[in-house]
Coordinates of C-alpha atoms in Angstrom, one line a residue:
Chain A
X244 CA 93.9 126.3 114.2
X245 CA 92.7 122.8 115.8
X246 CA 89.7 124.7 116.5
X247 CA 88.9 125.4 112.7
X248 CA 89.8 122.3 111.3
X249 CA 87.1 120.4 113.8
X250 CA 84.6 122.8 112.6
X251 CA 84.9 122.1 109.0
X252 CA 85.3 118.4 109.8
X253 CA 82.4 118.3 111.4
X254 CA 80.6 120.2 108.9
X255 CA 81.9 117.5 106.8
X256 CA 80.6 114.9 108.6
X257 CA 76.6 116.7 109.2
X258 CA 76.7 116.8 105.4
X259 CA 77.9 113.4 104.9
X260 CA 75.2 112.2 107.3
X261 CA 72.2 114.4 105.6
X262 CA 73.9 112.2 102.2
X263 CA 73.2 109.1 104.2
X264 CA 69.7 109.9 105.7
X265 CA 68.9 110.5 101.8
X266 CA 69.7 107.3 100.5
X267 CA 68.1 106.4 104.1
X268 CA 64.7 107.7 102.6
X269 CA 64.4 107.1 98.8
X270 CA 66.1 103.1 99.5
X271 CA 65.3 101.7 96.5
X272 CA 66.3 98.1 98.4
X273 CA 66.2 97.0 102.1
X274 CA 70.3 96.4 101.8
X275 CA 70.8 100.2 100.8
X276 CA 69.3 101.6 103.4
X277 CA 70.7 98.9 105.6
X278 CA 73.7 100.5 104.2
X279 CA 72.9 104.1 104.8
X280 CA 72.1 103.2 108.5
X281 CA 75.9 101.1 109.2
X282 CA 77.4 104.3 107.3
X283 CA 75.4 106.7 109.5
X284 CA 76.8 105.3 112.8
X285 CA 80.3 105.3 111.5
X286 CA 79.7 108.9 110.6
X287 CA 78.3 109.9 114.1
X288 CA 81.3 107.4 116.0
X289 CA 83.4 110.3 113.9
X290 CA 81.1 113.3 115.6
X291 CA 81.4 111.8 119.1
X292 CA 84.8 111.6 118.7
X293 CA 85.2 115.5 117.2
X294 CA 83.2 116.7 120.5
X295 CA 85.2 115.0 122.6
X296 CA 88.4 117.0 121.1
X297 CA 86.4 120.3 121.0
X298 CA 85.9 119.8 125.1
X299 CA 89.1 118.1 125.9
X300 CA 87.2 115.3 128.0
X301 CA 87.6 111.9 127.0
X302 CA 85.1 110.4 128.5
X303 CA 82.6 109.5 125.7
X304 CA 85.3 106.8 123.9
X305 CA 83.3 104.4 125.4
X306 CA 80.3 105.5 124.0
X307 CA 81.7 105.2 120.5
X308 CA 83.3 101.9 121.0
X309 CA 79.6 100.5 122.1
X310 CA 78.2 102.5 118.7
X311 CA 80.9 100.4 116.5
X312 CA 79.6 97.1 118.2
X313 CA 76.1 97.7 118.6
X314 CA 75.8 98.9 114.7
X315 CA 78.2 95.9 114.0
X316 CA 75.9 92.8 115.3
X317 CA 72.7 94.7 114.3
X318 CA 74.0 94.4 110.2
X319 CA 74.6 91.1 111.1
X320 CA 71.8 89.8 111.9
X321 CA 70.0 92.3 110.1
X322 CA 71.6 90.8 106.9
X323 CA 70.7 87.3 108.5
X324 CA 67.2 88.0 108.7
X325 CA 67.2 89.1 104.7
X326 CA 68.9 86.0 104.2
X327 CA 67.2 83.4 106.5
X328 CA 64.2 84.7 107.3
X329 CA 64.8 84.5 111.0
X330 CA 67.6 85.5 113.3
X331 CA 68.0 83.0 115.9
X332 CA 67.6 79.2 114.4
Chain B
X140 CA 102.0 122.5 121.3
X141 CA 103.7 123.5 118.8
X142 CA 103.0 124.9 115.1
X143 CA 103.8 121.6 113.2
X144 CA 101.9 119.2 115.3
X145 CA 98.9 121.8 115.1
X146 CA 99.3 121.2 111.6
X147 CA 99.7 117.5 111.3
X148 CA 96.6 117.4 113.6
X149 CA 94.6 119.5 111.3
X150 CA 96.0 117.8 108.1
X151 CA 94.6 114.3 109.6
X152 CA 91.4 116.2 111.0
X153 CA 90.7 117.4 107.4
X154 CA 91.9 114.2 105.1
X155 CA 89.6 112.2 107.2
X156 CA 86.8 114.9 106.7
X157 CA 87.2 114.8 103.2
X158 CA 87.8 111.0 103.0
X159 CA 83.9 110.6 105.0
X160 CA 82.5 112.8 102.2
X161 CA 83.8 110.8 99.4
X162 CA 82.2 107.7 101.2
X163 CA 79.0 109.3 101.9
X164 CA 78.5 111.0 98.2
X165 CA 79.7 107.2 97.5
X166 CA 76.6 105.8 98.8
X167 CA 74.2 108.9 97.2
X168 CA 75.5 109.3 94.2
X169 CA 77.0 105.8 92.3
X170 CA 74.0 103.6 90.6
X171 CA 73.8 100.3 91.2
X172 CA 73.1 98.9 94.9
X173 CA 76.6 96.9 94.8
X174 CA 78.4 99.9 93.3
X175 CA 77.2 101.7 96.3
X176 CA 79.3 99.2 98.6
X177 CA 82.4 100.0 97.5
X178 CA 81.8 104.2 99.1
X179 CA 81.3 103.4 102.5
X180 CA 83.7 100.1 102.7
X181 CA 86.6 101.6 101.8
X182 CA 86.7 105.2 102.0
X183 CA 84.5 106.0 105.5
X184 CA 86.6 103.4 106.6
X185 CA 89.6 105.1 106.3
X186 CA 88.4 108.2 106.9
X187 CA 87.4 107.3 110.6
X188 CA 90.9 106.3 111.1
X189 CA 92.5 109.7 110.2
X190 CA 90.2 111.4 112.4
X191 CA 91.1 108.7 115.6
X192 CA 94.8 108.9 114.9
X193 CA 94.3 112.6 115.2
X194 CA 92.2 112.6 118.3
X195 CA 94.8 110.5 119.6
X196 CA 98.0 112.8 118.8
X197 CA 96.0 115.9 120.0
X198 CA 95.3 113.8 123.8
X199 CA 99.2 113.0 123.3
X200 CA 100.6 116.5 122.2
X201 CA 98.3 118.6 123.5
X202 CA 97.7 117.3 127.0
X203 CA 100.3 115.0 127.3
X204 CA 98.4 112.2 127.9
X205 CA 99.7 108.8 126.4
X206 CA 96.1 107.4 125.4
X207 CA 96.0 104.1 122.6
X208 CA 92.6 102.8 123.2
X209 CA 91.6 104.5 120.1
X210 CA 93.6 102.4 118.2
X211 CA 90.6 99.5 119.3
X212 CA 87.9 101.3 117.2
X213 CA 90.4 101.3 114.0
X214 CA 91.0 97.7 114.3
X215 CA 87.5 96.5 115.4
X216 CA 86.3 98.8 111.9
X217 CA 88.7 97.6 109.8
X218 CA 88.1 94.2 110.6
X219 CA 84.3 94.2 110.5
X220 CA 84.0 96.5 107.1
X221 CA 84.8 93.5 105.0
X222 CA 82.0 91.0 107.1
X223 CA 79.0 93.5 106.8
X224 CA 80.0 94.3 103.3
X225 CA 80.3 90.9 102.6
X226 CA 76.6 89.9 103.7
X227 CA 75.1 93.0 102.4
X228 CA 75.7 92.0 98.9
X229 CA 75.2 88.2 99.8
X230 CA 71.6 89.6 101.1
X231 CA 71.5 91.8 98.1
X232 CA 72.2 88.9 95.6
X233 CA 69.4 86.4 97.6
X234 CA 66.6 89.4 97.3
X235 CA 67.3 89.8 93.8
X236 CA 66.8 86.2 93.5
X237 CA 64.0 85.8 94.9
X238 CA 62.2 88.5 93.2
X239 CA 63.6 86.9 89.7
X240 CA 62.1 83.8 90.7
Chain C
X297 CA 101.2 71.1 129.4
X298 CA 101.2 74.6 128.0
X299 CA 99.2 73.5 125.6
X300 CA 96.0 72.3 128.2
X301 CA 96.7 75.8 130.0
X302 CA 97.0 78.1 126.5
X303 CA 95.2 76.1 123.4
X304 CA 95.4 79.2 121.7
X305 CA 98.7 81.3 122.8
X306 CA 98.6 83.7 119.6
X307 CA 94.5 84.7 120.7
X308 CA 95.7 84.9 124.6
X309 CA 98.2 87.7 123.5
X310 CA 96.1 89.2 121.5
X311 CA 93.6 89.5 124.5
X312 CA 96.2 90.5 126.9
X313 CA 96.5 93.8 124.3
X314 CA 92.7 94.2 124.1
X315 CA 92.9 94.6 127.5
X316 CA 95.5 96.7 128.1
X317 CA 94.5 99.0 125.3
X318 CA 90.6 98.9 126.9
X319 CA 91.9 99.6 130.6
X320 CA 94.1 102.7 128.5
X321 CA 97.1 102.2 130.7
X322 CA 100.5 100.3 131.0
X323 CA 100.6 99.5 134.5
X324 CA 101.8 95.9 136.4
X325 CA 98.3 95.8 137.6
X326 CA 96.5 95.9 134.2
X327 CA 99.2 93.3 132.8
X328 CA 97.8 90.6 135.4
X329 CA 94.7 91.1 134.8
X330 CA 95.3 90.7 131.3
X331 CA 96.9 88.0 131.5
X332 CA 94.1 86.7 133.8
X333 CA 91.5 87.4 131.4
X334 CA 93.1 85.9 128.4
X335 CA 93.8 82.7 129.8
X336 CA 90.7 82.1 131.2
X337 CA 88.6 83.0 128.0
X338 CA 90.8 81.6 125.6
X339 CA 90.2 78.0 127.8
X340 CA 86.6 78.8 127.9
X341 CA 85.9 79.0 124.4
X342 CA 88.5 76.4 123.3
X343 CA 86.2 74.2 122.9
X344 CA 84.6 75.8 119.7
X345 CA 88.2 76.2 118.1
X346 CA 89.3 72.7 118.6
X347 CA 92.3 73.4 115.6
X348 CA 94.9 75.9 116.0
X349 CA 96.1 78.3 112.9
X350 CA 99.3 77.8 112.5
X351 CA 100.9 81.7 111.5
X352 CA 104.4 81.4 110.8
X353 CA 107.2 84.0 109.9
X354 CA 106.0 87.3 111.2
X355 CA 108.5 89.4 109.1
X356 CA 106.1 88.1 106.3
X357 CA 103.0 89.2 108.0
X358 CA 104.5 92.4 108.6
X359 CA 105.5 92.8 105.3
X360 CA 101.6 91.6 104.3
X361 CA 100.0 94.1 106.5
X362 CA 102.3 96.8 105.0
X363 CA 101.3 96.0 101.4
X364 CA 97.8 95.6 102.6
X365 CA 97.5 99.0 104.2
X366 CA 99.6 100.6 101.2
X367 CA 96.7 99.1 99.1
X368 CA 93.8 100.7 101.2
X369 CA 95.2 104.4 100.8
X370 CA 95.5 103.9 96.9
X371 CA 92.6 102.0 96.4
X372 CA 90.6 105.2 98.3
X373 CA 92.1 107.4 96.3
X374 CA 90.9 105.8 93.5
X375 CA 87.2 105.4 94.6
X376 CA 87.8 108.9 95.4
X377 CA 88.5 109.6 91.9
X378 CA 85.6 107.0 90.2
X379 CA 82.9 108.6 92.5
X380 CA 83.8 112.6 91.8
X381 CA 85.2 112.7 88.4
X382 CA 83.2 110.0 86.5
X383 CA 79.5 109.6 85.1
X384 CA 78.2 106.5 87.4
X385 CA 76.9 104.9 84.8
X386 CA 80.4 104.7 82.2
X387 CA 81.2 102.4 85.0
X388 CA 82.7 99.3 83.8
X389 CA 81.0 97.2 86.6
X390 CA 81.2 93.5 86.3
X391 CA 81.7 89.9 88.3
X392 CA 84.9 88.6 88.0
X393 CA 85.6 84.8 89.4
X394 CA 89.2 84.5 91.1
X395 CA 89.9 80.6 91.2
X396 CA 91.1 79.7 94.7
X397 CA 94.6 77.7 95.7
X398 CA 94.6 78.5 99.4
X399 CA 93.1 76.0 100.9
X400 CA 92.5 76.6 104.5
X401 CA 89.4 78.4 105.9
X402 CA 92.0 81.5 107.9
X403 CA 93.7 82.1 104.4
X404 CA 90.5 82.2 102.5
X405 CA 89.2 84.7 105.2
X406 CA 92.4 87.0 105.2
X407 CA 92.3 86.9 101.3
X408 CA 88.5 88.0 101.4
X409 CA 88.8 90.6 103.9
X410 CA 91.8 91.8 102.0
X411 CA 89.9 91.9 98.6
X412 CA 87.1 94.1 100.5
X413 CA 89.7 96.9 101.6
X414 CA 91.6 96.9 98.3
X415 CA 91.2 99.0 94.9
X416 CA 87.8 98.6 93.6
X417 CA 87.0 94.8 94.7
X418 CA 84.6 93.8 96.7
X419 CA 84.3 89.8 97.7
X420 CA 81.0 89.1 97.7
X421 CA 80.7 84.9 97.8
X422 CA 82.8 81.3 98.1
X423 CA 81.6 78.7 96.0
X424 CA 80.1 75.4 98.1
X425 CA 83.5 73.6 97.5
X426 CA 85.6 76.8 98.4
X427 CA 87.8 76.6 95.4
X428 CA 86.5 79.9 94.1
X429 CA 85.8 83.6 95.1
X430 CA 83.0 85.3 93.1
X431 CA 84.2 89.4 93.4
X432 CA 82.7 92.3 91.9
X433 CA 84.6 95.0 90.7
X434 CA 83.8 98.8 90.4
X435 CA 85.5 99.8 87.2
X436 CA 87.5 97.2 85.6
X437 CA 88.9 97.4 82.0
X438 CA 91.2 94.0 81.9
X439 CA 89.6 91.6 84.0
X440 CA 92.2 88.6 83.5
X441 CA 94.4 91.4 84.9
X442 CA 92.6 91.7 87.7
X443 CA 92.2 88.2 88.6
X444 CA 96.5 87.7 88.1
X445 CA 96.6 90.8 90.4
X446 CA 94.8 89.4 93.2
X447 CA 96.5 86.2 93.0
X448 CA 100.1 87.1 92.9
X449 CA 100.2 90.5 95.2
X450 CA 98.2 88.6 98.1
X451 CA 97.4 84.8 97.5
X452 CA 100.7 84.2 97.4
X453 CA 101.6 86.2 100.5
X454 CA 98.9 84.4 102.2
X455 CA 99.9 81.5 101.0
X456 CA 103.3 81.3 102.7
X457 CA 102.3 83.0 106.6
X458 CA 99.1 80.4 106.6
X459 CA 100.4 77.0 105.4

């Protein structure tokens, strides 16, 4: 039954990421897609996750721990750089 | 393991499923760039966190392992959700500025 | 004297159970090295924290984080709702201006974050002086309501764990 219910999650989850990869392409603004992309890691921290159940290891948890952070501080000073015009003053 | 923690598992698995679609179709569907803040914030937020809980009680019931380091992704999300969304629509707001100006 | 060793105690326990939780195990061993970890970083960056929150009464913060997370599940069920059922643009999308009587920087913080995760707000800016939030809402019919709702359910929560 666990076996279903990750497959339909994580054909959930493709479709939720083809959603974001749209408003990836047609924007219209730089904080949409900016967006999209901070929405499309949290999506893929949830596919990592779903493999790791399918195969029973539980090895990649780092992996999406360093996805949350590294999608984290790139937003940031992402949204800095929108807002400043440079990153590091 | 038994029936009814197969079943809670897959409950969680598909709530958070459904919750990550809601955000997603969120962000494609609604109109205005800070309407499209509220999907994502809110509802992929949670979502993520029904599918960890549920990896964690499938490591716990299933193999028997006591494993609560997932419990460090839900936290670090839920506290950073509010901080990007907050200076994605700050950006948003100084962009629109500018381009009035 | 414990207060040159631990300038922040409530951070250093909250790093002892980062660590614990990162190293995935309960063991004596990962407990001292907790411990080692947290006191040393918590002296290290000391320095750019010179003030210490004071959080008081944690019955009242668990009661807070209750509410709070009460709040999250409603408030995605009903931007589940909003983005299925409903024609984006009938939205009743709008700027609402919650006047501020916290006063401290943490309680501010807490009571933005907490707008963020709650049903159909988002906080998007604090005035120079900090005596207001500007918040947008998704679909709001009353906003007076709105404003009175924020206020009472978790100002005044705030309020009393973050004097």
């Amino acid at each position: 039954m666990i076996a279903y219910a990750i497959a339909v999650t994580a054909a959930a989850i493709s479709l939720s990421i083809v959603l974001n990869l749209w408003r990836l392409l047609i924007g219209p603004t730089s904080t949409d897609r900016l967006l999209a992309l901070d929405t499309m890691v949290i999506n893929s921290i949830a596919l990592i996750v779903l493999f790791g159940m399918s195969y029973a290891t539980f090895i990649y948890f780092e992996a999406a721990l360093l996805f949350a952070m590294v999608a984290f501080v790139a937003t940031i000073s992402f949204c800095k750089y929108l807002l400043r015009g440079n990153v590091i003053e | 393991m038994s029936v009814f923690s197969e079943l809670l598992i897959s409950a969680l698995l598909l709530i958070g499923a459904a919750f990550m679609l809601v955000g997603s179709l969120g962000l494609a569907r609604l109109a205005d760039p800070l309407q499209r803040l509220h999907g994502p914030t809110k509802a992929t937020t949670l979502g993520i966190s029904a599918i960890l809980v549920a990896s964690m009680l499938y490591q716990y019931l299933g193999h028997g392992k006591l494993s609560f380091h997932e419990f460090l992704i839900v936290f670090f999300l839920f506290i950073t959700a509010p901080i990007s969304a907050h200076l994605l629509a700050k950006a948003y707001l100084h962009i629109r500025r500018v381009e009035r100006d | 004297m414990i207060e040159r060793i631990l300038p922040h105690p409530v951070l250093a326990a909250v790093l002892v159970v980062v660590w614990i939780m990162l190293v995935n195990a309960l063991t004596p061993g990962s407990v001292v090295m907790g411990i080692i970890v947290a006191t040393v970083v918590s002296k290290l960056t000391s320095i750019y924290w010179p003030e210490r929150a004071k959080i008081g009464r944690p019955l009242l913060v668990a009661e807070y984080l209750g509410v709070v997370l009460y709040d999250i599940v409603v408030s995605s069920l009903q931007v589940a709702y909003l983005v299925l059922f409903r024609n984006p643009h009938t939205l009743r999308s709008q700027f609402i201006t919650v006047p501020l009587d916290a006063r401290t920087p943490e309680a501010i913080v807490a009571l933005a974050g907490t707008i963020t995760l709650t049903p159909g707000t988002l906080s998007v800016d604090v005035s120079e002086d900090m005596r207001s939030l500007s918040v947008h809402c998704l679909d709001v019919a009353d906003p007076a309501a709105a404003i009175g709702d924020i206020k009472q359910r978790y100002e005044q929560r705030l309020m009393r764990i973050l004097t």
